[in-house]
One Martini backbone bead per residue (centre of mass of N, CA, C, O) as a GRO file, in nm:
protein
  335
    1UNK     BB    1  -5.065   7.639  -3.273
    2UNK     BB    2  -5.055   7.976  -3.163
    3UNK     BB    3  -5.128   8.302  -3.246
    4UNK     BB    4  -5.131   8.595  -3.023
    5UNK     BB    5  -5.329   8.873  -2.850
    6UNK     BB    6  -5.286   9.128  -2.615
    7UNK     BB    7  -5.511   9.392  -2.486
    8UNK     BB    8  -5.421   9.748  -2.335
    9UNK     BB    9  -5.676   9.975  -2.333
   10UNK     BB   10  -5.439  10.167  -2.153
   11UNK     BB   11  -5.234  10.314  -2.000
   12UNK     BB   12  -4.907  10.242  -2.019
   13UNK     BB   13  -4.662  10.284  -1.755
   14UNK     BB   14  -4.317  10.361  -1.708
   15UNK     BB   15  -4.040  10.357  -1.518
   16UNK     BB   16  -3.951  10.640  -1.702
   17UNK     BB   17  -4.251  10.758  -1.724
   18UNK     BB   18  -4.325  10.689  -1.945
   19UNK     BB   19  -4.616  10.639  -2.193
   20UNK     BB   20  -4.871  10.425  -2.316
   21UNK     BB   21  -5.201  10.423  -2.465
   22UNK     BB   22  -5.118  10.131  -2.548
   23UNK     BB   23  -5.115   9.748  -2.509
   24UNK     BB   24  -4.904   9.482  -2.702
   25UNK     BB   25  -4.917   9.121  -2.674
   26UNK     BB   26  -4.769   8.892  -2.804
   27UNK     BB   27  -4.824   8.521  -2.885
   28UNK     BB   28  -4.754   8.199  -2.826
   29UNK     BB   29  -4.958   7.875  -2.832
   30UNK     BB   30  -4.912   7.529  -2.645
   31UNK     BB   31  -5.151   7.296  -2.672
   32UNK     BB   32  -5.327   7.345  -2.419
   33UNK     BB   33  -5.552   7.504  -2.284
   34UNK     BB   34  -5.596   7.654  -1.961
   35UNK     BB   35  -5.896   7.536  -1.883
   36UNK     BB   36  -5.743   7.214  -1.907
   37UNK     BB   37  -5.524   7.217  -1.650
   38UNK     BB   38  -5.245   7.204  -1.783
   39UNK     BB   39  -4.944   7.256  -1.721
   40UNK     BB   40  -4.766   7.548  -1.687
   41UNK     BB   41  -4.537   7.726  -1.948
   42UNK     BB   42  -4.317   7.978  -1.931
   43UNK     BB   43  -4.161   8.142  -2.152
   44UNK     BB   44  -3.851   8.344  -2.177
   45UNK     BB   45  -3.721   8.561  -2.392
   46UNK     BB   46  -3.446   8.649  -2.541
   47UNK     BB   47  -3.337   8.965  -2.702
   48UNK     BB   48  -3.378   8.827  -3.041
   49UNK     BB   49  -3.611   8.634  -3.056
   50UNK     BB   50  -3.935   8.484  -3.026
   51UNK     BB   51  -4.247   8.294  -2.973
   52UNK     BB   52  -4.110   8.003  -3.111
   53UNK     BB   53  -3.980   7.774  -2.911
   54UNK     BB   54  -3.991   7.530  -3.112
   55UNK     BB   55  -3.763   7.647  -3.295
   56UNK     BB   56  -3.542   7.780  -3.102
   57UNK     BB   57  -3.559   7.502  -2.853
   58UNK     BB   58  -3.486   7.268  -2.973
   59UNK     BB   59  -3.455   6.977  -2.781
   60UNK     BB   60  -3.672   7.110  -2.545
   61UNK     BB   61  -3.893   7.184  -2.735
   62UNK     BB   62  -4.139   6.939  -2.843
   63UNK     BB   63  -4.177   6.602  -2.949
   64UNK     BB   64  -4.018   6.474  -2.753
   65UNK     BB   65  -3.944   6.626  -2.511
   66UNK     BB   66  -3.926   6.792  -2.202
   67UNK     BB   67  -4.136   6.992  -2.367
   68UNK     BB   68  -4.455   6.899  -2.435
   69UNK     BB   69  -4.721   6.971  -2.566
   70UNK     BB   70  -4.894   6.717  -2.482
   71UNK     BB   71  -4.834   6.784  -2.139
   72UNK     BB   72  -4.858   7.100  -2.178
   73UNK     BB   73  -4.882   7.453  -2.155
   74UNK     BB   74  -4.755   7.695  -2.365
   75UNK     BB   75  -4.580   8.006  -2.335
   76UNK     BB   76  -4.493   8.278  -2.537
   77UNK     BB   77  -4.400   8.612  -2.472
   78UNK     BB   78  -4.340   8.935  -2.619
   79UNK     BB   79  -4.146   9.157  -2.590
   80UNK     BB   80  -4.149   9.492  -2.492
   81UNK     BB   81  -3.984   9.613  -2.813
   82UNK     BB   82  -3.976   9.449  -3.017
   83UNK     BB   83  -4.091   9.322  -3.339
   84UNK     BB   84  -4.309   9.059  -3.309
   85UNK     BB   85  -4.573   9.197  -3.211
   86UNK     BB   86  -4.526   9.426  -2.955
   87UNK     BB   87  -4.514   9.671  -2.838
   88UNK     BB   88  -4.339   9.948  -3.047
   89UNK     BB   89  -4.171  10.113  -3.296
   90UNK     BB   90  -4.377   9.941  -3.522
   91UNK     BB   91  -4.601  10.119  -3.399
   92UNK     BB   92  -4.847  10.277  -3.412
   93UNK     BB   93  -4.932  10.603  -3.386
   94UNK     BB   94  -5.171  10.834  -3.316
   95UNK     BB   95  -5.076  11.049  -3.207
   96UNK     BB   96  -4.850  11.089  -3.434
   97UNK     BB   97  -4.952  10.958  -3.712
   98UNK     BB   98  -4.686  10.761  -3.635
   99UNK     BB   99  -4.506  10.573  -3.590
  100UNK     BB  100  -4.238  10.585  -3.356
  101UNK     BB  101  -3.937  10.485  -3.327
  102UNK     BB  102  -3.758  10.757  -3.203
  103UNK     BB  103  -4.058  10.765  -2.974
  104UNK     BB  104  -3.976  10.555  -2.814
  105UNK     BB  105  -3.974  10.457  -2.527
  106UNK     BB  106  -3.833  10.350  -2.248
  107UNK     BB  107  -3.742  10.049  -2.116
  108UNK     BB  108  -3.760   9.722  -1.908
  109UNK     BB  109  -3.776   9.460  -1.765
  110UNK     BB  110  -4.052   9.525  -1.544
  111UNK     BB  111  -4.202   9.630  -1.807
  112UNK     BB  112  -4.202   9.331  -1.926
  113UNK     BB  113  -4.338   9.187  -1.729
  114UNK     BB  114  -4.610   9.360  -1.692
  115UNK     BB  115  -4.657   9.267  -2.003
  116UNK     BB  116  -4.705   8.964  -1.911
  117UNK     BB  117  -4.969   9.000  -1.757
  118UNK     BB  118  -5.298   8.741  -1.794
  119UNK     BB  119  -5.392   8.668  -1.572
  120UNK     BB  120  -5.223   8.376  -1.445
  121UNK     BB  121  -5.235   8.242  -1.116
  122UNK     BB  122  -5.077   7.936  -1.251
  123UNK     BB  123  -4.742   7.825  -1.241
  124UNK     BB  124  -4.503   7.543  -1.305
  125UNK     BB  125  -4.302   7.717  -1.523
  126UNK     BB  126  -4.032   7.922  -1.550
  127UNK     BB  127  -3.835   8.002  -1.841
  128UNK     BB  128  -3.504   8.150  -1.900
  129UNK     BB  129  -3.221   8.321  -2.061
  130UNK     BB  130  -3.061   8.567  -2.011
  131UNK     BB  131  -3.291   8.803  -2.039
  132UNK     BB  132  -3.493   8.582  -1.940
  133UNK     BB  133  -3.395   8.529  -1.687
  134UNK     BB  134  -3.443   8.827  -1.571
  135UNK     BB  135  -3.743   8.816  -1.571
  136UNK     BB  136  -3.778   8.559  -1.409
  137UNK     BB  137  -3.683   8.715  -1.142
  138UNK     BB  138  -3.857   8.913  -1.126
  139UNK     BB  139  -4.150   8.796  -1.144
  140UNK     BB  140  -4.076   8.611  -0.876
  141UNK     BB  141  -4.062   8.877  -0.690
  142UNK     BB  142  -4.354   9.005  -0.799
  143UNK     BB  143  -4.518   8.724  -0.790
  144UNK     BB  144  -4.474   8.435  -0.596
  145UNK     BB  145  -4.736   8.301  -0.641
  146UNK     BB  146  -4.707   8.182  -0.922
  147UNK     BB  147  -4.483   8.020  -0.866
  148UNK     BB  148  -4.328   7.704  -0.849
  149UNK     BB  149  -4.132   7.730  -1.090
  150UNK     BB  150  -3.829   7.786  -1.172
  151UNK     BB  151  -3.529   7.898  -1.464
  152UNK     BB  152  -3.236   7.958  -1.495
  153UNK     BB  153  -3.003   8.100  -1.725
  154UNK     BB  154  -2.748   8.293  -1.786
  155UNK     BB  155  -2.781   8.481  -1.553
  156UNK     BB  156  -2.888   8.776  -1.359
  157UNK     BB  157  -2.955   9.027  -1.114
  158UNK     BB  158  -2.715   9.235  -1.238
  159UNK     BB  159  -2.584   9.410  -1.496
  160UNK     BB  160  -2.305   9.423  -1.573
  161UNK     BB  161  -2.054   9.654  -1.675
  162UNK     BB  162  -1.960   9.439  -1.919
  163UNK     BB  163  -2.289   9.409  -2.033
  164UNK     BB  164  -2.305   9.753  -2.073
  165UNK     BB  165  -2.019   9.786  -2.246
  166UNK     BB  166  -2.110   9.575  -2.491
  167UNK     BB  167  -2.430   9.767  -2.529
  168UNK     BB  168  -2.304  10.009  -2.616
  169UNK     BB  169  -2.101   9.960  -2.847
  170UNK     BB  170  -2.359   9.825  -3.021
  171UNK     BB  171  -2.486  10.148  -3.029
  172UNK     BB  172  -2.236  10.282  -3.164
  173UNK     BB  173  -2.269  10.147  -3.410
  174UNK     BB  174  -2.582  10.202  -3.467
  175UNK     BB  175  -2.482  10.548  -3.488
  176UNK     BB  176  -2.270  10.522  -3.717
  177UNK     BB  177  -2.525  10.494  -3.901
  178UNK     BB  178  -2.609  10.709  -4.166
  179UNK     BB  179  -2.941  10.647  -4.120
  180UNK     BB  180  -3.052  10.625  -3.806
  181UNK     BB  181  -3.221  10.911  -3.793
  182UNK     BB  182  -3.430  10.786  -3.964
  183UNK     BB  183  -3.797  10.746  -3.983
  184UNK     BB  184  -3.705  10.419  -4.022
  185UNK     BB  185  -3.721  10.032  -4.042
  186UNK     BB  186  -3.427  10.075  -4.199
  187UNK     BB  187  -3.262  10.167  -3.988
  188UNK     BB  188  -2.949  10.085  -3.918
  189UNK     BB  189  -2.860   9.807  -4.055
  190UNK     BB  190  -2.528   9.849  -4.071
  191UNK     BB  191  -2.537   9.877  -3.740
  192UNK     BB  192  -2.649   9.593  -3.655
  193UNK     BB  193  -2.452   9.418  -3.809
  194UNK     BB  194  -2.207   9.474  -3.628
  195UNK     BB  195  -2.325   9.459  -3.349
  196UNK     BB  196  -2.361   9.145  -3.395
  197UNK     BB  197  -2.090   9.099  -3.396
  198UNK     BB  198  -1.978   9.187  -3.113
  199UNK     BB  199  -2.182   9.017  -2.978
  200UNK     BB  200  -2.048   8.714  -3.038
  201UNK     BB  201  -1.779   8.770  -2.855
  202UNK     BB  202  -1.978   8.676  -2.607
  203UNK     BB  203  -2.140   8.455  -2.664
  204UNK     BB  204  -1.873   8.329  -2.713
  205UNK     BB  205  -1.521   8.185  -2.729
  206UNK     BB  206  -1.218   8.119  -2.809
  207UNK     BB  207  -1.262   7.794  -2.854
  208UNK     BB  208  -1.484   7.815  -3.076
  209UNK     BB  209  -1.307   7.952  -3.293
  210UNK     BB  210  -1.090   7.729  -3.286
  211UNK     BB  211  -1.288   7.498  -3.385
  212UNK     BB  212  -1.418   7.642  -3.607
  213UNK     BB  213  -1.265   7.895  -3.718
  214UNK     BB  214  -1.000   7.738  -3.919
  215UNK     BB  215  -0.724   7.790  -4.104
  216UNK     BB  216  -0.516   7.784  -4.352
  217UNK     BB  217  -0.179   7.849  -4.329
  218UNK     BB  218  -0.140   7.993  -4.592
  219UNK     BB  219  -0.310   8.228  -4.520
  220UNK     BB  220  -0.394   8.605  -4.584
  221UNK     BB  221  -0.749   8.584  -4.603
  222UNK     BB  222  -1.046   8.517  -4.585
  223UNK     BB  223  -1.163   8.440  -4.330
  224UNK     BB  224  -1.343   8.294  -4.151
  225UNK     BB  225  -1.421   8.449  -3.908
  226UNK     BB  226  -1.457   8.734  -4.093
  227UNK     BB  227  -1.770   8.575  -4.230
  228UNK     BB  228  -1.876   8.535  -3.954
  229UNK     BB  229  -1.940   8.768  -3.871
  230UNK     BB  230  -2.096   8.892  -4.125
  231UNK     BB  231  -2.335   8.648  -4.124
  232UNK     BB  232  -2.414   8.736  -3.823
  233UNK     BB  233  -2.515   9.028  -3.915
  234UNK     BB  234  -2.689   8.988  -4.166
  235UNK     BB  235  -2.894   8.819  -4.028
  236UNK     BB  236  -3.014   8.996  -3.831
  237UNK     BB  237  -3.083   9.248  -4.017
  238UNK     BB  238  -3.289   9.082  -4.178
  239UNK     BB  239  -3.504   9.015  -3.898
  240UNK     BB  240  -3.434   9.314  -3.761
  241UNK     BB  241  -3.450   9.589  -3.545
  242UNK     BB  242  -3.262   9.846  -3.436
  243UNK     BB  243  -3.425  10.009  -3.223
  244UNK     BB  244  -3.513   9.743  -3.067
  245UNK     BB  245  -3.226   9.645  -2.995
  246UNK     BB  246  -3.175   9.906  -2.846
  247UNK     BB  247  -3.398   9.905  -2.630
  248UNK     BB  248  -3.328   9.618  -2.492
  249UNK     BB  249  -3.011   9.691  -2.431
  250UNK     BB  250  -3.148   9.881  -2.203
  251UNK     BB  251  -3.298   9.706  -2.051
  252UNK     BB  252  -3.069   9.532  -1.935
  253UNK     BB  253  -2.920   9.790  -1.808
  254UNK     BB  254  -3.143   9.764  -1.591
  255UNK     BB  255  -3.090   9.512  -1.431
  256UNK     BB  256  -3.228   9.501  -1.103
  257UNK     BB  257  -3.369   9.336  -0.798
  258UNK     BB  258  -3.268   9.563  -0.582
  259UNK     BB  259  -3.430   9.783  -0.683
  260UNK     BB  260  -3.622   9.938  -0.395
  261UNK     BB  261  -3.519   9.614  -0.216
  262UNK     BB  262  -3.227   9.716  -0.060
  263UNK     BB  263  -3.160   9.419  -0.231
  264UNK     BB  264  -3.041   9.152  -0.389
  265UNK     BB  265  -3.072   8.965  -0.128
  266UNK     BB  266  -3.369   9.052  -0.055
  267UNK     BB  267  -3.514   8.965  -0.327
  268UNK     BB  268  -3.433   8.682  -0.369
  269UNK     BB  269  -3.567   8.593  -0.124
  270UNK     BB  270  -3.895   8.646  -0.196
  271UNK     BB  271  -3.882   8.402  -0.351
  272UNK     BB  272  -4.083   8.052  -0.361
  273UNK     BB  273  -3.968   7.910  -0.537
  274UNK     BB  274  -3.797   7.660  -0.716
  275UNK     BB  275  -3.459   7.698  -0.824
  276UNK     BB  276  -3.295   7.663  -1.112
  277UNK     BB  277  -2.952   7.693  -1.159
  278UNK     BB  278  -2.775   7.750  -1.480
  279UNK     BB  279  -2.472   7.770  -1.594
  280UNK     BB  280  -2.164   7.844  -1.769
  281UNK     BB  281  -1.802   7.783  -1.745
  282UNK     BB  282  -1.762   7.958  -2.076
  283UNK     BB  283  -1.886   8.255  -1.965
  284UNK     BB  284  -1.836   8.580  -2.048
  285UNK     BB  285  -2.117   8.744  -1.992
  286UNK     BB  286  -2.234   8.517  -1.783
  287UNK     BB  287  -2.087   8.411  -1.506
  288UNK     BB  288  -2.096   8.206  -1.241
  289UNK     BB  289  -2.105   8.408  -1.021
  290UNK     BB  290  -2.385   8.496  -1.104
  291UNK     BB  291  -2.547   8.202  -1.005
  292UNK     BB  292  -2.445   8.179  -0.739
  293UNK     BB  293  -2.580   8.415  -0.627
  294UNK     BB  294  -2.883   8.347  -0.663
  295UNK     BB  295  -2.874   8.072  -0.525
  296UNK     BB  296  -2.746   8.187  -0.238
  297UNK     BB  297  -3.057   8.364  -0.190
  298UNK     BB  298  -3.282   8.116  -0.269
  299UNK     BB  299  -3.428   7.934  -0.079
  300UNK     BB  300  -3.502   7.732  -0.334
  301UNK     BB  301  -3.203   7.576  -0.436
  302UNK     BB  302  -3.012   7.476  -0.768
  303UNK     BB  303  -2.722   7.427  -0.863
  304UNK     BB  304  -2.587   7.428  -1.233
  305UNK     BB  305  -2.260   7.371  -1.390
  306UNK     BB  306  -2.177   7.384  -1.738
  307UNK     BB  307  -2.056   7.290  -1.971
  308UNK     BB  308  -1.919   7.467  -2.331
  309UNK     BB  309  -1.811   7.533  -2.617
  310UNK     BB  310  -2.027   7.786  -2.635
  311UNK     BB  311  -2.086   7.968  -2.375
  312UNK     BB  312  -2.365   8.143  -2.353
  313UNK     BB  313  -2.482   7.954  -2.620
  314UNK     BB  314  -2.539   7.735  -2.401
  315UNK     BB  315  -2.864   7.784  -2.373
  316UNK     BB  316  -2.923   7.652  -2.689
  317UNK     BB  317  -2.790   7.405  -2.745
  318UNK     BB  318  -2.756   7.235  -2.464
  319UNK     BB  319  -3.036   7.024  -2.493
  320UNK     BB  320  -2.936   6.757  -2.293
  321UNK     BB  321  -2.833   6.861  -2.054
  322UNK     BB  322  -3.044   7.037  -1.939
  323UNK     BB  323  -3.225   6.784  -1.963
  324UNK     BB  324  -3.096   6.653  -1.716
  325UNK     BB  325  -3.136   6.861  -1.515
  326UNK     BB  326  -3.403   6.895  -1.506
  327UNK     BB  327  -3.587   6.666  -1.485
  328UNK     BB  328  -3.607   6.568  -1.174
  329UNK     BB  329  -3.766   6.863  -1.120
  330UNK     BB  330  -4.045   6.776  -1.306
  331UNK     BB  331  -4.283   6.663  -1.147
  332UNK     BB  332  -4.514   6.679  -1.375
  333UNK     BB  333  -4.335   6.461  -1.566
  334UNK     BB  334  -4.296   6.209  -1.324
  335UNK     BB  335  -4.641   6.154  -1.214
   0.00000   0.00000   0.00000
C-alpha cells in the first residue's frame, strides 16, 4: 500500500469558469504497479471517505476479499475539493498568499473526474457507491473506452430535488456557525456536525433507527436516537473540513449526465462498459427508481435491487451480499 500524489502542473480550468493554478490529486495504490499487467480497479470514494478504501470497504477489499489486492491493482483517488490532499480550501494558494478557503471555487462531477484522468489506458473495473457511483457514470460516458466494466451502487443519473433539499439544508447548519465566516480550517465544526446529523437521517431509514436506538420505555430524556445523532455529528467534525463538506455537496447537486448531451438517456447510451447496476430497496436518498432508470439505458447493463436494514448506507455495510452479486460478473476473477 502506497499513497502517492499526482500534480498538474499547469492551470486547470473548471466547469463554472474558475480555474485552479495547478491540480493535486492524492490516491492510495494497493497491490501490483501498473506496469505490471494486472486488472486494474478504480475505486471512486462518496462524500466524505478517504483514499485508504482498504479501511472503510472492509469485507469488499482486502486480503481475501473479492478485491484482493494479492489479484488486482487497486487505485482510489481523492475527490478534488475533499480534504484528504487532493487540492482543496486546505490548499496553500500562492496567488492568495494563503489558505483558499472561502476562496476556493466551486467544482463538479465531472471537474472531479477529470481530475482523475492518469492517463490510464485501460481500466478492468470502476467502482464506486453514492458521489462515488456518479463519477463512475460520468467517466464511463466521457471516456467509454477506458472500462471494460462498471459498477455502479446506489447512486443516480441526476441528482434529484430531494438529494439537493437535504444537501442544502445542511450548508443551512454549517453557515447558521457563527465561526463560518473566519477565514481558517477550523471554522463552522459546530455547523458541520450539525450537516451530518442531518444527513443521517438519509443515510439510514426509520426501521434502522427502530432496530438500534430503541429506549427504556420509561424514559422521557436522553434518548438513545439523540446520542447518536450528536456522536455521528462530532465523529465527522473531528475528522473533516467543513467547507470541503460545503463544496463536495455542491459538486453532487451538479450531477446531470445529461447536461449537454441532449438528455439522460442518450449520455447513458454512450457507456460501452458492462454495467452492474446496484440498488437498496430500503433507500430513501437514492430510491431504487434511481437505479432502475441507469440501468434500462445502459446497452450492457444488469441491475440487481437487494434489500437491507440500513438504507443508502447498506452500500458500505452489506459487502457479503454486494460480493454475491458481483463475483458472476468479475471475469478476470473466475478466470
Amino acid at each position: 500500500m502506497t499513497k502517492r500524489k499526482f500534480i498538474y502542473n499547469k492551470p486547470f480550468d473548471l466547469e463554472s469558469g474558475g480555474q485552479l493554478p495547478q491540480l493535486e490529486i492524492a490516491y492510495h495504490h494497493f497491490g501490483a504497479e501498473i506496469s505490471d499487467g494486472k486488472p486494474i480497479i478504480w475505486v471512486c470514494h462518496a462524500l466524505t471517505a478517504d483514499t485508504n478504501v482498504l479501511d472503510w470497504w472492509k469485507g469488499l477489499f482486502g486480503t481475501g476479499d473479492l478485491f484482493d489486492p494479492a489479484d488486482f491493482t487497486i487505485i482510489c483517488a481523492n475527490m478534488l475539493s475533499s480534504c484528504y490532499g487532493s487540492s482543496s480550501a486546505l490548499s496553500y494558494s500562492e496567488e492568495l498568499g494563503r489558505l483558499w478557503y472561502h476562496d476556493f471555487p466551486s467544482v463538479t462531477i465531472r471537474d472531479i473526474v477529470r481530475g482523475q484522468e492518469l492517463g490510464i489506458e485501460q481500466i478492468e473495473l470502476s467502482i464506486g457507491g453514492s458521489t462515488g457511483g456518479q463519477q463512475v457514470l460520468e467517466w464511463a460516458i466521457m471516456q467509454p473506452k477506458v472500462f471494460k466494466q462498471i459498477c455502479v451502487l446506489a447512486s443516480n443519473a441526476l441528482h434529484s430535488a430531494w438529494g439537493r433539499a437535504f444537501n442544502e439544508t445542511q450548508r443551512m447548519a454549517i453557515a447558521a456557525d457563527q465561526t463560518w465566516q473566519e477565514n481558517n480550517p477550523y471554522a463552522g465544526k459546530k455547523g458541520l456536525a450539525a450537516a451530518r446529523a442531518i444527513a443521517m437521517l438519509s443515510y439510514r431509514q426509520y426501521d434502522t433507527y427502530k432496530e438500534s436506538q430503541q429506549d427504556d420505555p420509561e424514559a422521557i430524556n436522553d434518548f438513545r436516537a439523540s446520542s447518536y445523532q450528536r456522536y455521528q455529528g462530532q465523529k465527522l467534525s473531528n475528522r473533516f473540513d467543513a467547507f470541503a463538506y460545503w463544496r463536495l455537496s455542491e459538486a453532487m447537486d451538479s450531477h446531470n449526465v445529461g447536461r449537454g448531451r441532449a438528455s439522460i438517456e442518450n449520455a447513458l447510451a454512450q457507456i460501452e462498459a458492462e454495467a452492474i447496476i446496484i440498488g437498496i430497496s430500503s433507500d430513501v436518498l437514492f430510491p431504487p427508481a434511481e437505479q432502475q432508470l441507469i440501468a434500462k439505458h445502459i446497452p450492457q447493463s444488469h441491475l440487481s435491487i437487494m434489500d437491507s436494514l440500513y438504507g443508502h448506507d447498506g452500500f458500505l455495510i452489506e459487502t457479503e451480499k454486494i460480493t454475491k452479486i458481483l463475483r458472476p460478473f468479475i471475469s478476470c476473477k473466475n478466470s
